[in-house]
Coordinates of N, CA, C and O in Angstrom, one line a residue:
M118 N 103.0 157.6 75.5 CA 103.9 157.7 76.6 C 104.9 156.5 76.5 O 104.5 155.4 76.0
A119 N 106.0 156.6 77.1 CA 107.0 155.6 77.0 C 107.4 155.2 78.5 O 107.7 156.1 79.3
Y120 N 107.5 153.9 78.7 CA 107.9 153.4 80.0 C 108.9 152.3 79.7 O 108.9 151.7 78.7
W121 N 109.8 152.1 80.7 CA 110.9 151.1 80.5 C 111.2 150.3 81.7 O 110.7 150.6 82.8
L122 N 112.0 149.3 81.6 CA 112.4 148.5 82.7 C 113.9 148.3 82.6 O 114.4 148.0 81.5
Y123 N 114.7 148.6 83.7 CA 116.1 148.5 83.7 C 116.5 147.4 84.7 O 116.1 147.4 85.8
K124 N 117.2 146.4 84.2 CA 117.6 145.3 85.0 C 119.1 145.5 85.5 O 119.9 145.8 84.8
S125 N 119.2 145.2 86.8 CA 120.6 145.3 87.4 C 120.7 144.2 88.5 O 119.8 144.1 89.3
E126 N 121.9 143.6 88.5 CA 122.2 142.7 89.6 C 122.5 143.5 90.8 O 123.4 144.4 90.7
P127 N 121.8 143.3 91.9 CA 122.1 144.2 93.1 C 123.6 144.2 93.6 O 124.0 145.1 94.1
S128 N 124.3 143.1 93.3 CA 125.7 143.0 93.7 C 126.5 143.9 92.8 O 127.6 144.3 93.2
A129 N 126.1 144.2 91.6 CA 126.8 145.1 90.7 C 126.4 146.6 90.8 O 127.2 147.5 90.9
W130 N 125.0 146.8 90.9 CA 124.5 148.1 91.1 C 123.1 148.0 91.7 O 122.2 147.5 91.0
S131 N 122.9 148.4 92.9 CA 121.7 148.2 93.6 C 120.8 149.4 93.6 O 121.2 150.5 93.3
W132 N 119.5 149.2 94.0 CA 118.6 150.3 94.1 C 119.1 151.3 95.1 O 119.0 152.5 94.9
E133 N 119.7 150.8 96.2 CA 120.2 151.7 97.2 C 121.3 152.6 96.6 O 121.4 153.8 96.9
Q134 N 122.1 152.1 95.8 CA 123.2 152.9 95.1 C 122.6 153.9 94.2 O 123.0 155.0 94.1
Q135 N 121.5 153.4 93.4 CA 120.9 154.4 92.5 C 120.3 155.5 93.3 O 120.4 156.7 92.9
K136 N 119.6 155.3 94.4 CA 119.0 156.3 95.2 C 120.1 157.2 95.8 O 119.9 158.5 95.9
A137 N 121.2 156.7 96.1 CA 122.3 157.5 96.7 C 122.8 158.6 95.7 O 123.4 159.6 96.1
A138 N 122.6 158.3 94.4 CA 123.1 159.3 93.4 C 122.2 160.5 93.4 O 122.5 161.5 92.7
R139 N 121.1 160.5 94.1 CA 120.1 161.6 94.2 C 119.7 162.1 92.8 O 119.6 161.4 91.9
T140 N 119.4 163.4 92.7 CA 118.9 164.0 91.5 C 119.9 164.0 90.4 O 119.5 164.2 89.2
K141 N 121.2 163.9 90.7 CA 122.2 163.9 89.6 C 122.0 162.7 88.7 O 122.2 162.8 87.5
G142 N 121.6 161.6 89.3 CA 121.5 160.4 88.4 C 122.8 159.8 88.1 O 123.9 160.2 88.5
T143 N 122.7 158.7 87.3 CA 123.9 157.9 86.9 C 123.7 157.4 85.5 O 122.6 157.2 85.0
E144 N 124.9 157.2 84.8 CA 124.8 156.6 83.5 C 124.4 155.1 83.7 O 124.8 154.5 84.6
W145 N 123.6 154.7 82.7 CA 123.2 153.3 82.7 C 124.1 152.6 81.7 O 123.8 152.4 80.6
T146 N 125.3 152.3 82.2 CA 126.4 151.8 81.3 C 126.4 150.3 81.2 O 125.8 149.6 82.0
G147 N 127.3 149.8 80.3 CA 127.6 148.4 80.2 C 126.6 147.6 79.4 O 126.7 146.4 79.3
V148 N 125.6 148.2 78.8 CA 124.7 147.5 77.9 C 125.3 147.2 76.6 O 125.8 148.0 75.9
R149 N 125.4 145.9 76.3 CA 126.1 145.4 75.0 C 125.1 144.5 74.2 O 125.5 143.5 73.8
N150 N 123.9 145.0 74.1 CA 122.9 144.3 73.3 C 122.3 145.4 72.4 O 121.9 146.5 72.9
Y151 N 122.2 145.2 71.1 CA 121.7 146.2 70.2 C 120.3 146.6 70.4 O 120.0 147.8 70.3
L152 N 119.4 145.7 70.7 CA 118.0 146.0 71.0 C 117.9 146.9 72.2 O 117.2 147.9 72.2
A153 N 118.6 146.5 73.3 CA 118.6 147.3 74.5 C 119.2 148.7 74.2 O 118.6 149.7 74.7
R154 N 120.3 148.8 73.5 CA 120.9 150.1 73.1 C 119.9 150.9 72.3 O 119.7 152.1 72.6
N155 N 119.2 150.3 71.4 CA 118.2 151.0 70.6 C 117.0 151.5 71.4 O 116.5 152.6 71.2
N156 N 116.6 150.7 72.5 CA 115.6 151.2 73.4 C 116.1 152.4 74.1 O 115.3 153.4 74.2
M157 N 117.3 152.5 74.5 CA 117.8 153.7 75.1 C 117.9 154.9 74.2 O 117.6 156.0 74.6
R158 N 118.2 154.6 72.9 CA 118.2 155.7 71.9 C 116.8 156.3 71.7 O 116.7 157.4 71.3
A159 N 115.8 155.5 72.0 CA 114.4 156.0 71.8 C 113.9 156.8 73.0 O 112.8 157.4 72.9
M160 N 114.6 156.8 74.1 CA 114.1 157.4 75.3 C 114.1 158.9 75.3 O 114.9 159.5 74.6
K161 N 113.2 159.5 76.0 CA 113.1 160.9 76.1 C 113.3 161.3 77.6 O 113.0 160.6 78.5
I162 N 113.7 162.6 77.8 CA 113.8 163.1 79.1 C 112.5 163.0 79.8 O 111.4 163.3 79.3
G163 N 112.5 162.5 81.1 CA 111.3 162.4 81.9 C 110.6 161.0 81.7 O 109.7 160.7 82.5
D164 N 111.0 160.2 80.7 CA 110.4 158.9 80.6 C 110.7 158.1 82.0 O 111.8 158.1 82.5
K165 N 109.6 157.5 82.5 CA 109.7 156.7 83.7 C 110.0 155.2 83.4 O 109.8 154.7 82.3
G166 N 110.6 154.6 84.4 CA 110.9 153.1 84.2 C 111.0 152.5 85.6 O 111.1 153.1 86.6
F167 N 111.0 151.2 85.5 CA 111.2 150.4 86.7 C 112.6 150.0 86.9 O 113.3 149.7 85.9
F168 N 113.1 150.0 88.1 CA 114.4 149.4 88.5 C 114.1 148.0 89.0 O 113.5 147.8 90.0
Y169 N 114.7 147.1 88.3 CA 114.5 145.6 88.6 C 115.8 145.0 89.1 O 116.8 145.1 88.4
H170 N 115.7 144.3 90.2 CA 116.8 143.6 90.7 C 116.8 142.2 90.1 O 115.9 141.4 90.3
S171 N 117.8 141.9 89.2 CA 117.8 140.6 88.6 C 118.7 139.7 89.3 O 119.5 140.1 90.2
N172 N 118.6 138.4 89.0 CA 119.4 137.3 89.7 C 119.1 137.2 91.2 O 118.7 136.2 91.6
D173 N 119.4 138.2 91.9 CA 119.2 138.2 93.4 C 118.1 139.1 93.7 O 118.2 140.3 93.6
G174 N 116.9 138.6 94.0 CA 115.8 139.4 94.3 C 114.6 139.1 93.3 O 113.5 138.8 93.7
L175 N 114.9 139.3 92.1 CA 113.9 139.1 91.0 C 112.7 139.9 91.3 O 111.6 139.4 91.3
E176 N 112.9 141.2 91.5 CA 111.7 142.1 91.8 C 111.9 143.5 91.4 O 113.1 144.0 91.3
I177 N 110.8 144.2 91.1 CA 110.8 145.6 90.8 C 110.8 146.3 92.1 O 109.9 146.1 92.9
V178 N 111.8 147.1 92.4 CA 112.0 147.8 93.7 C 111.9 149.3 93.7 O 111.8 149.9 94.7
G179 N 111.9 149.9 92.5 CA 111.8 151.4 92.4 C 111.4 151.9 91.1 O 111.3 151.1 90.1
I180 N 111.1 153.2 91.0 CA 110.8 153.9 89.8 C 111.9 154.9 89.5 O 112.4 155.6 90.5
V181 N 112.4 155.0 88.3 CA 113.4 155.9 87.9 C 112.9 156.7 86.7 O 111.8 156.4 86.1
E182 N 113.7 157.8 86.4 CA 113.3 158.5 85.2 C 114.6 158.9 84.4 O 115.7 159.0 85.0
V183 N 114.5 159.0 83.1 CA 115.6 159.4 82.3 C 115.9 160.9 82.5 O 115.0 161.8 82.4
C184 N 117.2 161.2 82.8 CA 117.6 162.6 83.1 C 118.6 163.1 82.1 O 119.0 164.2 82.1
A185 N 119.1 162.2 81.2 CA 120.0 162.6 80.1 C 119.8 161.7 78.9 O 119.7 160.5 79.1
L186 N 119.6 162.2 77.8 CA 119.4 161.4 76.6 C 120.6 160.6 76.2 O 121.7 160.7 76.7
S187 N 120.3 159.7 75.3 CA 121.4 158.7 74.8 C 122.6 159.5 74.4 O 122.6 160.5 73.7
H188 N 123.8 158.9 74.9 CA 125.1 159.5 74.6 C 126.1 158.4 74.7 O 125.8 157.3 75.1
P189 N 127.3 158.6 74.2 CA 128.3 157.5 74.3 C 128.5 156.9 75.7 O 128.6 157.7 76.6
D190 N 128.5 155.6 75.7 CA 128.7 154.9 77.0 C 130.2 155.1 77.5 O 131.1 154.6 76.8
S191 N 130.4 155.7 78.6 CA 131.8 155.9 79.1 C 132.5 154.6 79.4 O 133.7 154.6 79.5
S192 N 131.8 153.5 79.6 CA 132.4 152.2 79.9 C 132.8 151.5 78.6 O 133.4 150.4 78.7
A193 N 132.5 152.0 77.4 CA 132.7 151.3 76.2 C 134.1 151.5 75.6 O 134.4 151.1 74.5
K194 N 135.0 152.2 76.3 CA 136.3 152.4 75.9 C 136.5 153.0 74.5 O 137.2 152.5 73.7
G195 N 135.6 154.0 74.2 CA 135.7 154.6 72.9 C 135.0 153.9 71.7 O 135.0 154.4 70.6
D196 N 134.4 152.8 72.0 CA 133.6 152.1 70.9 C 132.3 152.9 70.7 O 131.5 152.9 71.5
P197 N 132.2 153.5 69.5 CA 131.1 154.4 69.2 C 129.7 153.7 69.1 O 128.7 154.4 69.0
K198 N 129.7 152.4 69.0 CA 128.4 151.8 68.8 C 127.6 151.6 70.0 O 126.4 151.2 70.0
W199 N 128.2 151.9 71.2 CA 127.5 151.7 72.5 C 127.1 153.0 73.1 O 128.0 153.8 73.4
D200 N 125.8 153.1 73.4 CA 125.3 154.3 74.1 C 124.7 154.0 75.4 O 124.5 152.8 75.7
C201 N 124.4 155.0 76.2 CA 123.7 154.8 77.4 C 122.8 156.1 77.6 O 123.0 157.1 76.9
V202 N 121.9 156.0 78.6 CA 121.2 157.2 79.1 C 121.6 157.4 80.5 O 122.2 156.5 81.1
D203 N 121.2 158.5 81.1 CA 121.4 158.7 82.5 C 120.0 158.6 83.1 O 119.0 159.1 82.6
I204 N 119.9 157.9 84.3 CA 118.6 157.8 85.0 C 118.8 158.2 86.5 O 119.9 158.2 87.0
R205 N 117.7 158.7 87.1 CA 117.8 159.0 88.5 C 116.6 158.4 89.2 O 115.5 158.1 88.6
A206 N 116.7 158.1 90.5 CA 115.7 157.5 91.2 C 114.6 158.5 91.5 O 114.8 159.7 91.7
V207 N 113.3 158.0 91.3 CA 112.2 158.8 91.6 C 111.5 158.4 92.9 O 111.3 159.3 93.8
M208 N 111.3 157.1 93.1 CA 110.7 156.7 94.4 C 110.8 155.2 94.5 O 111.0 154.4 93.5
D209 N 110.7 154.7 95.8 CA 110.7 153.3 96.1 C 109.3 152.7 95.6 O 108.3 153.5 95.6
M210 N 109.3 151.5 95.2 CA 108.1 150.8 95.0 C 107.6 150.4 96.5 O 108.3 149.7 97.2
P211 N 106.4 150.9 96.9 CA 106.0 150.6 98.3 C 106.1 149.1 98.6 O 106.5 148.8 99.7
T212 N 105.6 148.3 97.7 CA 105.7 146.9 97.9 C 106.4 146.3 96.6 O 105.9 146.5 95.5
P213 N 107.6 145.8 96.7 CA 108.3 145.2 95.6 C 107.4 144.2 94.8 O 106.6 143.5 95.4
V214 N 107.4 144.3 93.5 CA 106.6 143.4 92.7 C 107.6 142.3 92.1 O 108.5 142.7 91.4
T215 N 107.3 141.1 92.5 CA 108.3 140.0 92.1 C 108.0 139.5 90.7 O 106.9 139.6 90.2
L216 N 109.0 138.8 90.2 CA 108.8 138.2 88.9 C 107.8 137.1 89.0 O 107.0 136.9 88.1
K217 N 107.7 136.4 90.1 CA 106.7 135.4 90.3 C 105.3 136.0 90.2 O 104.4 135.5 89.6
D218 N 105.1 137.2 90.8 CA 103.8 137.9 90.8 C 103.5 138.2 89.3 O 102.3 138.1 88.9
I219 N 104.5 138.7 88.6 CA 104.2 139.1 87.2 C 103.9 137.9 86.3 O 102.9 138.0 85.5
K220 N 104.6 136.8 86.5 CA 104.4 135.6 85.7 C 103.0 135.0 86.0 O 102.4 134.3 85.1
A221 N 102.5 135.2 87.2 CA 101.2 134.7 87.6 C 100.0 135.5 87.1 O 98.9 135.0 87.2
N222 N 100.3 136.7 86.6 CA 99.2 137.6 86.2 C 99.1 137.5 84.7 O 100.0 137.9 83.9
P223 N 97.9 137.1 84.1 CA 97.7 137.0 82.7 C 97.9 138.3 82.0 O 98.1 138.4 80.8
K224 N 97.7 139.4 82.7 CA 97.9 140.8 82.0 C 99.3 141.0 81.5 O 99.6 141.9 80.7
F225 N 100.3 140.2 82.0 CA 101.7 140.4 81.7 C 102.2 139.3 80.7 O 103.4 139.2 80.5
E226 N 101.3 138.5 80.1 CA 101.8 137.3 79.3 C 102.6 137.8 78.1 O 103.5 137.0 77.7
K227 N 102.4 139.0 77.6 CA 103.2 139.5 76.5 C 104.3 140.5 76.9 O 105.0 141.1 76.1
M228 N 104.5 140.7 78.2 CA 105.4 141.7 78.7 C 106.9 141.2 78.4 O 107.2 140.0 78.5
S229 N 107.7 142.1 78.0 CA 109.1 141.8 77.7 C 109.8 141.0 78.8 O 110.6 140.1 78.6
L230 N 109.5 141.4 80.1 CA 110.1 140.7 81.2 C 109.8 139.2 81.3 O 110.6 138.4 81.7
V231 N 108.7 138.9 80.7 CA 108.3 137.5 80.7 C 108.8 136.8 79.4 O 109.2 135.7 79.4
T232 N 108.7 137.5 78.3 CA 109.1 136.9 77.0 C 110.5 137.1 76.6 O 111.0 136.3 75.8
S233 N 111.2 138.1 77.1 CA 112.6 138.4 76.7 C 113.4 138.5 78.0 O 114.0 139.6 78.2
M234 N 113.5 137.5 78.7 CA 114.1 137.5 80.1 C 115.5 138.1 80.1 O 115.9 138.8 81.1
R235 N 116.3 137.9 79.1 CA 117.7 138.3 79.1 C 117.9 139.8 78.7 O 119.0 140.3 78.9
L236 N 116.9 140.4 78.1 CA 117.1 141.8 77.7 C 117.2 142.8 78.9 O 116.3 142.8 79.7
S237 N 118.3 143.5 78.9 CA 118.6 144.3 80.1 C 117.8 145.7 80.2 O 117.7 146.2 81.3
V238 N 117.4 146.2 79.1 CA 116.6 147.4 79.0 C 115.4 147.1 78.1 O 115.6 146.9 76.9
Q239 N 114.2 147.2 78.7 CA 113.0 146.7 78.0 C 111.9 147.8 78.0 O 111.8 148.5 78.9
P240 N 111.1 147.7 76.9 CA 109.9 148.6 76.9 C 108.9 148.0 77.8 O 108.8 146.8 78.0
V241 N 108.1 148.9 78.4 CA 106.9 148.5 79.2 C 105.7 149.3 78.7 O 105.8 150.5 78.4
T242 N 104.6 148.6 78.4 CA 103.4 149.3 77.9 C 102.8 150.2 79.0 O 103.0 149.9 80.2
D243 N 101.9 151.1 78.6 CA 101.2 151.9 79.6 C 100.4 151.0 80.5 O 100.4 151.3 81.7
E244 N 99.7 150.0 79.9 CA 98.9 149.2 80.8 C 99.7 148.4 81.7 O 99.3 148.2 82.9
E245 N 100.9 147.8 81.3 CA 101.8 147.1 82.2 C 102.3 148.0 83.3 O 102.3 147.6 84.5
Y246 N 102.7 149.2 82.9 CA 103.2 150.1 83.9 C 102.2 150.4 85.0 O 102.5 150.3 86.2
L247 N 101.0 150.7 84.6 CA 99.9 151.0 85.6 C 99.6 149.8 86.5 O 99.3 149.9 87.7
E248 N 99.5 148.6 85.9 CA 99.2 147.4 86.6 C 100.3 147.1 87.6 O 100.0 146.7 88.8
I249 N 101.5 147.2 87.2 CA 102.6 146.9 88.2 C 102.6 148.0 89.3 O 102.8 147.6 90.5
C250 N 102.4 149.2 89.0 CA 102.3 150.2 90.0 C 101.1 149.9 91.0 O 101.3 150.0 92.2
R251 N 100.0 149.4 90.5 CA 98.9 149.1 91.3 C 99.3 147.9 92.2 O 99.1 148.0 93.4
L252 N 99.9 146.9 91.7 CA 100.4 145.7 92.5 C 101.4 146.2 93.5 O 101.5 145.6 94.6
G253 N 102.2 147.2 93.2 CA 103.2 147.7 94.1 C 102.7 148.7 95.1 O 103.5 149.2 95.9
G254 N 101.4 149.0 95.1 CA 100.8 149.9 96.1 C 100.8 151.3 95.7 O 100.6 152.2 96.6
L255 N 101.0 151.7 94.5 CA 100.9 153.1 94.0 C 99.6 153.4 93.3 O 99.4 152.9 92.2
D256 N 98.8 154.2 94.0 CA 97.5 154.6 93.4 C 97.7 155.7 92.4 O 96.9 155.8 91.4
S257 N 98.7 156.6 92.6 CA 98.9 157.7 91.7 C 100.4 157.7 91.3 O 101.2 158.5 91.8
P258 N 100.7 156.8 90.4 CA 102.2 156.6 90.0 C 102.7 157.8 89.2 O 101.9 158.5 88.5
P259 N 104.0 158.1 89.3 CA 104.5 159.1 88.4 C 104.4 158.7 87.0 O 104.6 157.5 86.7
R260 N 104.1 159.6 86.1 CA 103.9 159.3 84.7 C 104.9 159.9 83.8 O 105.5 160.9 84.1
S261 N 105.2 159.2 82.7 CA 106.1 159.8 81.6 C 105.4 161.0 81.0 O 104.1 161.0 80.9
P262 N 106.1 161.9 80.5 CA 105.5 163.0 79.8 C 104.9 162.6 78.5 O 105.3 161.6 77.9
G263 N 103.9 163.3 78.1 CA 103.3 163.3 76.8 C 102.7 162.3 76.1 O 102.3 162.0 75.2

């Protein structure tokens, strides 16, 4: 199974804006890092991920899912090397999970959010996903397919 974490500054794109897009979802544009782009190219329809407020908040506030596979990023002005996926909101995190909580938990010492702070689209292991969902108050979290 594949899980992901998407970082966004709430002043640029917030969880509330993501939820307002409803089931249509939105392009996750503006990523200009090759590793983050490659992470998006590896995503499958239905993969779940965390929506993380960076800079202001520093917390996981919701769960999203991939609703369109990697395609040219419409904000890249025709530059073919940049892709994006479309994501849609699935649910709020009942209790936001803060970066401070994550850094204090030894189960996350190898998590990309701790080791690769600047990467805007990151992989999350199955174990990390389930533990963050537990910390956030989700006993039966939505799962990625397959």
